[in-house]
Amino acid sequence: MIRPTVGELLSGVAVSLRERVLPEIPPGVTRRQIQAAIGIIRRVALVWDKTGPYFYADNQDIEETLRRLLPVLQRVVADEADAQLEAVSMKLRSTLEQSSQPAGPYPSPAVLGDRNIELQGLLAELEEVLHENPAAKTTGRLEIDSVVRALLRRMLARELEITSPAR
Amino acid sequence: MKEPVGDAVSILRERLREFIQAQEPQAEGIEVGNLAPLTAGNTRNAWSFDASWNEGEIKRTAGCVMLRKAEAGQLETPLIPEFEVIRRLGKTGLPIPQAFWIDPEGKWLERPAFILERVAGTSDFPALMRPEGAEMSRGVAEHLVEVGAQLHTADWKALGLDFLPATTIKTAAAQQVEYWESLFRRHRLEPHPAMVAAFIWLKEHQPVADRITVVHGDFRYGNLLYEGKRINALLDWEMVHLGDPVEDLTWAYRALWSPAGVMSLEEFTDRYTKASGIPVHPDNLLFYRLFNEMKHAIISLTGAKSFNDGRTRNIVIADRAATVTSYLIQFFDWLPEVKVGKAS
């Protein structure tokens, strides 16, 4: 079964709830709960079919950016002999190598989501280690910061399409 | 979240009567009437009722609001400090409801709760945001400046508010960041690298406060009872703490409820400084604007986690994690650029 899509089905349910069920419910807690539920169903209806492509694009962007940062990070590690940064650098390399070994030709949104969380975690760890010593603001570290911040902004812009879709 | 109905309301009425009797042992013939739910908020559920009793020959009556702790939600703060702040600040002439009684452990009222004076007015803040409400909103904003100035110049030590966690002008920002970051680490459902980056910036750019004052913590349209252009009561004190007063000013100007349409932030802070004598430095302003985006993001994550864990069934907060993205985008829009060429 392809039609109705999950998005179409949920949209229809939200409309029915709003037009048929809500008018029957008097003002109060129950009505507010139903209104909130309708809002959530509407959002999910709009983004359901987009989650797989969203995760795919996000993962690609994070991987490509981190891959581009790896030589900079390795340069910082060589310059500063920072053991924590070296550990993150190794973890980064190993995690990025895994991306060339996909679990299957058509990864599910769940698989892509797990990968996204893994990449998010790596990015968070890199940021934390990079700022472990706030006084160390070398050019290499600032360059990484700048690239990571630009990545985060792109990630947020993509995320907004999922969390606040145009209605 | 759940509103008692039928017999449950009768039981609650009787419990209220017994509770008031225990608080006012001299009272005779206590009656509780017109008990009705006002709101089912995300942290406190409000009920309105009228109480009356006799003290010897004197007949006492009180319009009351009971605030009962909701099931797990977006904020999990203790009731006693909140009640004590309301009780003590109520003596300063600030528009704050009179604090009557507290049941801190829910021994009488099923859940922890306290009872305040019922104050006239509306909390309808969307009415203040509509173009047709602009004149009224302008008046309320002007009064909000005065209320903020009055709150932040209150002598909190003399009022006995030094039971609130101590802080200093140098550590106020750090303490708030540490508190909210600890909640972030406890309540996040995924790593959130953007929030990690945001906390790093906040930890590396903490401003010194001009002075330490009582900070309401949720100072904004929506937490006011107003009539016409006047504020009758400042509500919702569950995030009250000692800190940098600029935190309150910037919270009032978050996009969701900002009065910027009728008074710019610049005018607000100018008026505030004139009224209070407290300067608002640009570094503090920027820091707390950024900090408040994170604070709201974490309140939302906390609500989402409570629902996800099944500790609340309040659907209103179920999808709050989805609101975080726009707060973070605002954070990064305001964030100064990284200057790569200027290494130190």
Short mmCIF file of C-alpha atoms in Angstrom, two decimals:
data_model
loop_
_atom_site.label_atom_id
_atom_site.label_comp_id
_atom_site.label_asym_id
_atom_site.label_seq_id
_atom_site.Cartn_x
_atom_site.Cartn_y
_atom_site.Cartn_z
CA MET A 1 0.00 0.00 0.00
CA ILE A 2 1.36 3.38 -1.00
CA ARG A 3 -1.69 5.63 -0.76
CA PRO A 4 -2.69 7.12 1.47
CA THR A 5 0.83 7.90 2.58
CA VAL A 6 1.43 8.10 6.29
CA GLY A 7 1.51 11.88 5.95
CA GLU A 8 -1.83 11.98 4.12
CA LEU A 9 -3.42 9.64 6.62
CA LEU A 10 -2.28 11.63 9.63
CA SER A 11 -3.31 14.92 8.01
CA GLY A 12 -6.80 13.51 7.51
CA VAL A 13 -6.96 12.36 11.10
CA ALA A 14 -5.94 15.83 12.31
CA VAL A 15 -8.62 17.48 10.17
CA SER A 16 -11.29 15.07 11.44
CA LEU A 17 -10.30 15.65 15.03
CA ARG A 18 -10.35 19.42 14.55
CA GLU A 19 -13.61 19.58 12.62
CA ARG A 20 -15.64 16.78 14.15
CA VAL A 21 -14.32 15.99 17.60
CA LEU A 22 -13.06 19.30 18.97
CA PRO A 23 -16.37 21.18 18.65
CA GLU A 24 -17.98 18.56 20.89
CA ILE A 25 -15.53 19.14 23.72
CA PRO A 26 -16.18 22.00 26.16
CA PRO A 27 -13.41 24.39 27.19
CA GLY A 28 -11.09 22.95 29.81
CA VAL A 29 -8.20 20.62 30.29
CA THR A 30 -9.51 17.89 27.98
CA ARG A 31 -10.03 20.33 25.12
CA ARG A 32 -6.52 21.73 25.53
CA GLN A 33 -5.10 18.21 25.46
CA ILE A 34 -6.98 17.39 22.25
CA GLN A 35 -5.85 20.65 20.67
CA ALA A 36 -2.24 19.85 21.54
CA ALA A 37 -2.62 16.34 20.14
CA ILE A 38 -4.01 17.73 16.87
CA GLY A 39 -1.03 20.09 16.60
CA ILE A 40 1.40 17.21 17.06
CA ILE A 41 -0.39 15.00 14.56
CA ARG A 42 -0.33 17.85 12.01
CA ARG A 43 3.40 18.35 12.47
CA VAL A 44 4.16 14.66 12.21
CA ALA A 45 1.93 14.42 9.13
CA LEU A 46 3.95 17.13 7.42
CA VAL A 47 7.38 15.71 8.21
CA TRP A 48 6.82 11.94 8.27
CA ASP A 49 7.86 11.41 4.68
CA LYS A 50 10.85 13.75 5.02
CA THR A 51 12.65 12.20 7.98
CA GLY A 52 14.70 9.67 5.99
CA PRO A 53 16.01 12.28 3.49
CA TYR A 54 16.60 14.69 6.39
CA PHE A 55 18.79 12.23 8.29
CA TYR A 56 20.58 11.26 5.10
CA ALA A 57 21.42 14.87 4.20
CA ASP A 58 22.41 15.72 7.76
CA ASN A 59 24.69 12.70 8.08
CA GLN A 60 26.34 13.47 4.74
CA ASP A 61 27.00 17.07 5.74
CA ILE A 62 28.40 16.15 9.17
CA GLU A 63 30.63 13.44 7.69
CA GLU A 64 31.93 15.64 4.89
CA THR A 65 32.63 18.53 7.25
CA LEU A 66 34.40 16.34 9.79
CA ARG A 67 36.42 14.72 7.04
CA ARG A 68 37.49 18.18 5.89
CA LEU A 69 38.41 19.09 9.48
CA LEU A 70 40.45 15.98 10.13
CA PRO A 71 43.75 17.32 8.67
CA VAL A 72 43.32 20.57 10.63
CA LEU A 73 42.67 18.62 13.79
CA GLN A 74 45.70 16.41 13.16
CA ARG A 75 47.81 19.51 12.68
CA VAL A 76 46.60 20.89 16.02
CA VAL A 77 47.35 17.54 17.67
CA ALA A 78 50.87 17.54 16.19
CA ASP A 79 51.49 21.16 17.25
CA GLU A 80 50.14 20.83 20.76
CA ALA A 81 50.66 17.17 21.66
CA ASP A 82 47.25 17.20 23.36
CA ALA A 83 46.36 13.62 24.33
CA GLN A 84 42.60 14.25 24.54
CA LEU A 85 42.50 15.88 21.12
CA GLU A 86 44.52 13.01 19.73
CA ALA A 87 41.99 10.53 21.13
CA VAL A 88 39.10 12.46 19.55
CA SER A 89 40.98 12.67 16.29
CA MET A 90 41.40 8.88 16.25
CA LYS A 91 37.76 8.35 17.11
CA LEU A 92 36.77 10.74 14.38
CA ARG A 93 38.82 8.89 11.80
CA SER A 94 37.42 5.54 12.86
CA THR A 95 33.80 6.77 12.86
CA LEU A 96 34.18 8.32 9.42
CA GLU A 97 35.65 5.09 8.04
CA GLN A 98 32.47 3.28 9.11
CA SER A 99 30.37 5.46 6.79
CA SER A 100 31.84 3.68 3.77
CA GLN A 101 30.35 0.44 5.06
CA PRO A 102 26.56 1.03 4.95
CA ALA A 103 24.31 -1.54 6.61
CA GLY A 104 22.32 -1.99 3.41
CA PRO A 105 21.48 -0.28 0.11
CA TYR A 106 18.35 1.40 1.50
CA PRO A 107 18.99 2.27 5.14
CA SER A 108 15.83 2.87 7.12
CA PRO A 109 15.16 6.19 8.88
CA ALA A 110 15.89 4.36 12.15
CA VAL A 111 19.35 3.30 10.94
CA LEU A 112 20.05 6.79 9.61
CA GLY A 113 18.79 8.24 12.90
CA ASP A 114 21.16 6.05 14.91
CA ARG A 115 24.04 7.19 12.72
CA ASN A 116 22.93 10.79 13.20
CA ILE A 117 23.06 10.41 16.96
CA GLU A 118 26.50 8.85 16.69
CA LEU A 119 27.75 11.75 14.57
CA GLN A 120 26.10 14.31 16.85
CA GLY A 121 27.87 12.72 19.80
CA LEU A 122 31.20 12.88 18.03
CA LEU A 123 30.70 16.52 17.17
CA ALA A 124 29.74 17.34 20.76
CA GLU A 125 32.81 15.51 22.07
CA LEU A 126 35.08 17.33 19.62
CA GLU A 127 33.72 20.69 20.78
CA GLU A 128 34.12 19.83 24.44
CA VAL A 129 37.70 18.60 24.09
CA LEU A 130 38.58 21.57 21.92
CA HIS A 131 37.45 23.91 24.68
CA GLU A 132 38.76 21.91 27.61
CA ASN A 133 41.37 24.60 28.00
CA PRO A 134 39.63 27.91 27.20
CA ALA A 135 42.97 29.74 27.16
CA ALA A 136 44.26 27.69 24.21
CA LYS A 137 42.89 29.60 21.25
CA THR A 138 45.33 28.71 18.52
CA THR A 139 44.60 29.45 14.89
CA GLY A 140 43.92 25.77 14.26
CA ARG A 141 41.40 25.56 17.08
CA LEU A 142 39.66 28.75 15.95
CA GLU A 143 39.50 27.41 12.40
CA ILE A 144 37.84 24.22 13.66
CA ASP A 145 35.46 26.31 15.77
CA SER A 146 34.48 28.42 12.82
CA VAL A 147 33.83 25.42 10.55
CA VAL A 148 31.90 23.59 13.29
CA ARG A 149 29.76 26.62 13.97
CA ALA A 150 28.87 26.93 10.29
CA LEU A 151 28.00 23.23 10.29
CA LEU A 152 25.79 23.63 13.36
CA ARG A 153 23.91 26.45 11.67
CA ARG A 154 23.29 24.30 8.59
CA MET A 155 22.15 21.45 10.82
CA LEU A 156 19.71 23.75 12.64
CA ALA A 157 18.33 25.11 9.39
CA ARG A 158 17.67 21.53 8.20
CA GLU A 159 16.22 20.57 11.57
CA LEU A 160 13.80 23.49 11.41
CA GLU A 161 12.22 21.96 8.31
CA ILE A 162 11.34 18.96 10.47
CA THR A 163 10.47 20.64 13.77
CA SER A 164 8.58 23.64 12.33
CA PRO A 165 7.46 22.66 8.84
CA ALA A 166 5.72 25.26 6.69
CA ARG A 167 1.98 24.55 6.91
CA MET B 1 -3.18 17.94 34.81
CA LYS B 2 -6.36 16.03 35.47
CA GLU B 3 -9.24 18.15 36.73
CA PRO B 4 -11.19 16.47 39.50
CA VAL B 5 -14.88 16.22 38.67
CA GLY B 6 -18.03 15.62 40.70
CA ASP B 7 -17.21 13.89 43.95
CA ALA B 8 -13.52 14.63 43.51
CA VAL B 9 -14.28 18.37 43.68
CA SER B 10 -16.34 17.79 46.84
CA ILE B 11 -13.46 15.86 48.38
CA LEU B 12 -11.01 18.62 47.47
CA ARG B 13 -13.35 21.23 48.96
CA GLU B 14 -13.48 19.29 52.23
CA ARG B 15 -9.72 18.88 52.25
CA LEU B 16 -9.30 22.60 51.74
CA ARG B 17 -11.67 23.24 54.62
CA GLU B 18 -9.69 20.92 56.90
CA PHE B 19 -6.41 22.41 55.73
CA ILE B 20 -7.53 25.97 56.46
CA GLN B 21 -8.79 24.86 59.86
CA ALA B 22 -5.36 23.44 60.66
CA GLN B 23 -3.71 26.71 59.57
CA GLU B 24 -6.20 28.92 61.39
CA PRO B 25 -7.06 27.02 64.57
CA GLN B 26 -8.98 29.99 65.98
CA ALA B 27 -11.34 29.98 62.98
CA GLU B 28 -14.89 28.71 63.36
CA GLY B 29 -17.46 27.78 60.77
CA ILE B 30 -15.04 27.61 57.86
CA GLU B 31 -16.74 27.46 54.49
CA VAL B 32 -15.15 26.86 51.09
CA GLY B 33 -17.22 27.83 48.07
CA ASN B 34 -17.03 28.42 44.33
CA LEU B 35 -14.18 25.94 43.97
CA ALA B 36 -13.27 25.74 40.28
CA PRO B 37 -10.19 25.07 38.17
CA LEU B 38 -8.58 28.17 36.66
CA THR B 39 -5.79 26.70 34.59
CA ALA B 40 -3.90 23.47 34.27
CA GLY B 41 -0.42 24.84 33.78
CA ASN B 42 2.70 22.90 33.03
CA THR B 43 4.12 23.28 36.52
CA ARG B 44 1.27 24.40 38.77
CA ASN B 45 -2.45 23.76 38.49
CA ALA B 46 -4.52 26.71 39.68
CA TRP B 47 -7.88 26.56 41.46
CA SER B 48 -10.04 29.46 42.53
CA PHE B 49 -12.23 29.41 45.63
CA ASP B 50 -13.75 31.63 48.29
CA ALA B 51 -13.11 30.95 51.96
CA SER B 52 -14.99 32.40 54.90
CA TRP B 53 -14.83 31.85 58.64
CA ASN B 54 -15.56 33.50 61.95
CA GLU B 55 -13.02 34.70 64.46
CA GLY B 56 -15.09 35.48 67.49
CA GLU B 57 -17.46 38.20 66.37
CA ILE B 58 -15.51 38.95 63.22
CA LYS B 59 -16.46 37.40 59.91
CA ARG B 60 -13.45 36.83 57.65
CA THR B 61 -13.61 36.22 53.91
CA ALA B 62 -10.88 35.62 51.39
CA GLY B 63 -10.84 35.15 47.62
CA CYS B 64 -8.17 32.52 47.12
CA VAL B 65 -6.15 30.82 44.44
CA MET B 66 -4.62 27.43 45.17
CA LEU B 67 -1.51 26.57 43.16
CA ARG B 68 -0.93 22.85 43.24
CA LYS B 69 2.23 21.25 41.94
CA ALA B 70 1.53 19.52 38.64
CA GLU B 71 2.82 16.07 37.83
CA ALA B 72 6.32 16.05 36.33
CA GLY B 73 6.61 18.68 33.66
CA GLN B 74 8.88 21.38 32.37
CA LEU B 75 10.11 22.61 35.73
CA GLU B 76 10.54 20.73 38.94
CA THR B 77 11.16 23.36 41.59
CA PRO B 78 10.38 23.25 45.31
CA LEU B 79 7.39 25.16 46.65
CA ILE B 80 8.69 26.50 49.94
CA PRO B 81 11.22 29.05 48.60
CA GLU B 82 8.68 30.26 46.04
CA PHE B 83 6.02 30.72 48.71
CA GLU B 84 8.43 32.47 51.08
CA VAL B 85 9.58 34.87 48.38
CA ILE B 86 5.99 35.77 47.55
CA ARG B 87 5.17 36.18 51.23
CA ARG B 88 8.14 38.43 51.95
CA LEU B 89 8.08 40.47 48.75
CA GLY B 90 4.37 41.00 49.26
CA LYS B 91 5.29 43.39 52.04
CA THR B 92 7.24 45.72 49.75
CA GLY B 93 4.39 47.29 47.81
CA LEU B 94 5.19 45.27 44.69
CA PRO B 95 2.11 43.98 42.88
CA ILE B 96 2.24 40.47 44.29
CA PRO B 97 -0.63 38.41 45.70
CA GLN B 98 -0.74 38.00 49.45
CA ALA B 99 0.55 34.57 50.49
CA PHE B 100 -1.84 32.75 52.82
CA TRP B 101 -0.94 29.12 53.54
CA ILE B 102 1.30 26.32 52.28
CA ASP B 103 1.00 22.53 52.29
CA PRO B 104 4.59 21.77 51.23
CA GLU B 105 4.31 18.00 51.09
CA GLY B 106 0.72 17.63 49.95
CA LYS B 107 -0.29 16.20 53.32
CA TRP B 108 -3.69 17.91 53.12
CA LEU B 109 -4.24 18.74 49.47
CA GLU B 110 -3.04 15.54 47.73
CA ARG B 111 -0.12 17.33 46.09
CA PRO B 112 2.23 20.04 47.35
CA ALA B 113 0.33 23.32 47.13
CA PHE B 114 0.06 26.84 48.43
CA ILE B 115 -2.73 29.33 48.61
CA LEU B 116 -2.56 32.97 47.60
CA GLU B 117 -4.90 35.91 47.53
CA ARG B 118 -7.00 36.00 44.35
CA VAL B 119 -6.18 39.23 42.51
CA ALA B 120 -8.39 40.90 39.93
CA GLY B 121 -7.21 41.14 36.35
CA THR B 122 -6.48 39.09 33.29
CA SER B 123 -3.35 37.23 32.24
CA ASP B 124 -4.39 37.29 28.57
CA PHE B 125 -1.08 38.20 26.97
CA PRO B 126 -2.13 37.53 23.36
CA ALA B 127 -4.44 40.54 23.84
CA LEU B 128 -1.32 42.62 24.51
CA MET B 129 0.35 41.40 21.34
CA ARG B 130 -2.50 42.31 18.97
CA PRO B 131 -2.36 45.61 17.06
CA GLU B 132 -5.67 46.74 18.59
CA GLY B 133 -4.19 46.21 22.06
CA ALA B 134 -1.13 48.39 21.38
CA GLU B 135 -2.14 51.33 23.56
CA MET B 136 -2.95 49.08 26.49
CA SER B 137 0.23 47.09 25.88
CA ARG B 138 2.31 50.25 25.92
CA GLY B 139 0.85 51.16 29.30
CA VAL B 140 1.52 47.67 30.67
CA ALA B 141 5.10 47.79 29.34
CA GLU B 142 5.65 51.13 31.08
CA HIS B 143 4.37 49.65 34.32
CA LEU B 144 6.48 46.53 33.78
CA VAL B 145 9.58 48.74 33.74
CA GLU B 146 8.55 50.19 37.10
CA VAL B 147 7.76 46.77 38.56
CA GLY B 148 11.11 45.42 37.39
CA ALA B 149 12.94 48.39 38.86
CA GLN B 150 11.07 47.99 42.15
CA LEU B 151 11.76 44.26 42.32
CA HIS B 152 15.45 44.66 41.53
CA THR B 153 15.96 47.42 44.08
CA ALA B 154 14.19 45.53 46.88
CA ASP B 155 16.51 45.01 49.84
CA TRP B 156 16.50 41.22 49.74
CA LYS B 157 18.74 40.83 52.75
CA ALA B 158 16.49 43.00 54.91
CA LEU B 159 13.49 41.03 53.64
CA GLY B 160 15.09 37.80 54.80
CA LEU B 161 15.48 36.40 51.30
CA ASP B 162 19.03 35.30 51.95
CA PHE B 163 17.76 31.72 52.22
CA LEU B 164 17.94 31.72 48.40
CA PRO B 165 21.21 30.21 47.13
CA ALA B 166 23.98 32.76 47.62
CA THR B 167 25.78 34.28 44.68
CA THR B 168 28.15 37.15 43.88
CA ILE B 169 28.50 39.63 41.05
CA LYS B 170 31.33 37.50 39.66
CA THR B 171 29.65 34.10 39.98
CA ALA B 172 25.98 34.88 39.23
CA ALA B 173 26.24 34.07 35.53
CA ALA B 174 28.38 30.98 36.13
CA GLN B 175 25.92 29.59 38.67
CA GLN B 176 22.98 29.96 36.31
CA VAL B 177 24.89 28.41 33.44
CA GLU B 178 26.00 25.53 35.65
CA TYR B 179 22.46 24.92 36.89
CA TRP B 180 20.87 24.91 33.44
CA GLU B 181 23.68 22.89 31.92
CA SER B 182 23.20 20.24 34.60
CA LEU B 183 19.52 20.04 33.63
CA PHE B 184 20.51 19.84 29.97
CA ARG B 185 22.83 16.92 30.62
CA ARG B 186 20.14 15.18 32.65
CA HIS B 187 17.23 15.76 30.29
CA ARG B 188 18.58 15.74 26.76
CA LEU B 189 17.37 12.87 24.61
CA GLU B 190 20.23 13.18 22.12
CA PRO B 191 23.72 14.78 22.17
CA HIS B 192 22.61 18.21 20.78
CA PRO B 193 26.02 19.49 19.65
CA ALA B 194 24.56 22.96 19.00
CA MET B 195 23.57 23.20 22.66
CA VAL B 196 26.96 21.90 23.74
CA ALA B 197 28.55 24.68 21.64
CA ALA B 198 26.16 27.21 23.14
CA PHE B 199 27.08 26.23 26.69
CA ILE B 200 30.77 26.42 25.85
CA TRP B 201 30.29 30.00 24.65
CA LEU B 202 28.26 30.90 27.74
CA LYS B 203 30.95 29.46 30.02
CA GLU B 204 33.68 31.41 28.25
CA HIS B 205 31.90 34.78 28.18
CA GLN B 206 30.37 35.32 31.59
CA PRO B 207 29.84 38.97 32.49
CA VAL B 208 30.12 40.49 35.96
CA ALA B 209 26.77 41.64 37.35
CA ASP B 210 26.43 45.26 38.40
CA ARG B 211 24.76 44.01 41.58
CA ILE B 212 22.94 41.01 42.98
CA THR B 213 19.18 41.30 43.18
CA VAL B 214 16.14 39.09 43.38
CA VAL B 215 15.59 37.76 39.86
CA HIS B 216 12.02 36.69 39.14
CA GLY B 217 13.23 34.20 36.55
CA ASP B 218 10.06 34.28 34.41
CA PHE B 219 9.52 38.03 34.14
CA ARG B 220 7.32 38.61 31.11
CA TYR B 221 3.96 39.24 29.52
CA GLY B 222 1.94 36.15 30.32
CA ASN B 223 2.97 36.10 33.96
CA LEU B 224 1.08 39.25 34.82
CA LEU B 225 -2.44 39.95 35.94
CA TYR B 226 -3.37 43.32 34.48
CA GLU B 227 -6.38 45.56 34.23
CA GLY B 228 -6.24 48.20 31.52
CA LYS B 229 -2.69 49.53 31.57
CA ARG B 230 -1.87 48.55 35.14
CA ILE B 231 -0.26 45.39 36.46
CA ASN B 232 -2.12 44.06 39.47
CA ALA B 233 0.09 41.05 40.13
CA LEU B 234 3.36 39.51 39.05
CA LEU B 235 2.81 35.74 38.98
CA ASP B 236 4.73 32.46 38.62
CA TRP B 237 7.74 32.72 40.87
CA GLU B 238 8.97 29.14 40.55
CA MET B 239 12.28 30.20 38.94
CA VAL B 240 13.07 32.97 41.44
CA HIS B 241 16.72 33.27 42.50
CA LEU B 242 19.40 35.77 43.35
CA GLY B 243 21.41 36.97 40.39
CA ASP B 244 21.97 39.56 37.70
CA PRO B 245 18.80 41.60 37.12
CA VAL B 246 19.59 41.82 33.41
CA GLU B 247 18.47 38.21 33.21
CA ASP B 248 14.88 39.35 33.85
CA LEU B 249 14.98 42.22 31.37
CA THR B 250 16.20 40.03 28.54
CA TRP B 251 13.72 37.26 29.38
CA ALA B 252 10.91 39.81 29.02
CA TYR B 253 12.14 40.49 25.48
CA ARG B 254 12.25 36.94 24.17
CA ALA B 255 10.50 36.84 20.80
CA LEU B 256 7.58 34.70 22.02
CA TRP B 257 6.21 37.38 24.34
CA SER B 258 8.32 40.48 23.69
CA PRO B 259 6.70 43.92 24.07
CA ALA B 260 9.14 45.26 21.44
CA GLY B 261 6.19 46.18 19.23
CA VAL B 262 5.20 48.90 21.67
CA MET B 263 8.51 49.63 23.42
CA SER B 264 11.97 48.85 22.09
CA LEU B 265 14.37 47.00 24.36
CA GLU B 266 16.59 50.08 24.27
CA GLU B 267 13.79 52.29 25.57
CA PHE B 268 12.85 49.67 28.15
CA THR B 269 16.40 49.46 29.52
CA ASP B 270 16.82 53.26 29.47
CA ARG B 271 13.63 53.70 31.47
CA TYR B 272 14.62 50.85 33.76
CA THR B 273 18.02 52.40 34.49
CA LYS B 274 16.40 55.75 35.24
CA ALA B 275 13.89 54.13 37.56
CA SER B 276 16.27 51.76 39.33
CA GLY B 277 19.72 53.30 39.04
CA ILE B 278 20.93 49.93 37.73
CA PRO B 279 23.00 50.20 34.55
CA VAL B 280 22.49 47.67 31.79
CA HIS B 281 25.84 46.91 30.18
CA PRO B 282 25.93 45.65 26.56
CA ASP B 283 27.98 42.57 27.54
CA ASN B 284 25.42 41.56 30.16
CA LEU B 285 22.58 42.24 27.75
CA LEU B 286 24.06 40.05 25.03
CA PHE B 287 25.04 37.30 27.45
CA TYR B 288 21.59 37.04 29.02
CA ARG B 289 19.79 37.26 25.70
CA LEU B 290 21.81 34.24 24.61
CA PHE B 291 21.52 32.52 27.97
CA ASN B 292 17.74 32.89 27.99
CA GLU B 293 17.40 31.17 24.64
CA MET B 294 19.22 28.21 26.18
CA LYS B 295 17.19 28.38 29.36
CA HIS B 296 13.95 28.14 27.42
CA ALA B 297 15.39 25.37 25.27
CA ILE B 298 16.16 23.36 28.38
CA ILE B 299 12.75 23.99 29.92
CA SER B 300 11.34 22.54 26.70
CA LEU B 301 13.69 19.56 26.74
CA THR B 302 12.74 18.87 30.34
CA GLY B 303 9.06 18.80 29.41
CA ALA B 304 9.71 16.53 26.45
CA LYS B 305 11.73 14.16 28.62
CA SER B 306 9.04 14.05 31.31
CA PHE B 307 6.50 13.02 28.68
CA ASN B 308 8.88 10.62 26.99
CA ASP B 309 9.63 8.94 30.32
CA GLY B 310 5.92 8.64 31.11
CA ARG B 311 6.25 10.83 34.22
CA THR B 312 3.56 13.11 32.84
CA ARG B 313 0.74 12.46 30.41
CA ASN B 314 0.29 16.15 29.62
CA ILE B 315 0.11 16.21 25.81
CA VAL B 316 0.63 19.99 25.81
CA ILE B 317 4.32 19.48 26.59
CA ALA B 318 4.80 16.23 24.66
CA ASP B 319 6.34 17.82 21.56
CA ARG B 320 8.24 20.63 23.25
CA ALA B 321 11.58 19.31 21.98
CA ALA B 322 10.49 20.50 18.53
CA THR B 323 10.47 24.12 19.76
CA VAL B 324 14.15 24.03 20.68
CA THR B 325 15.42 24.47 17.12
CA SER B 326 14.12 28.00 16.72
CA TYR B 327 15.61 29.07 20.08
CA LEU B 328 18.99 27.72 19.00
CA ILE B 329 18.78 29.46 15.64
CA GLN B 330 18.10 32.70 17.52
CA PHE B 331 21.10 31.97 19.74
CA PHE B 332 23.44 31.53 16.79
CA ASP B 333 22.00 34.57 14.99
CA TRP B 334 22.97 36.73 17.97
CA LEU B 335 26.32 35.07 18.58
CA PRO B 336 29.41 37.14 17.67
CA GLU B 337 31.46 35.66 14.83
CA VAL B 338 34.55 33.52 15.52
CA LYS B 339 37.57 35.57 14.43
CA VAL B 340 39.88 32.96 12.96
CA GLY B 341 42.76 35.33 12.25
CA LYS B 342 43.04 36.48 15.87
CA ALA B 343 44.57 33.60 17.75
CA SER B 344 45.96 34.21 21.22
#
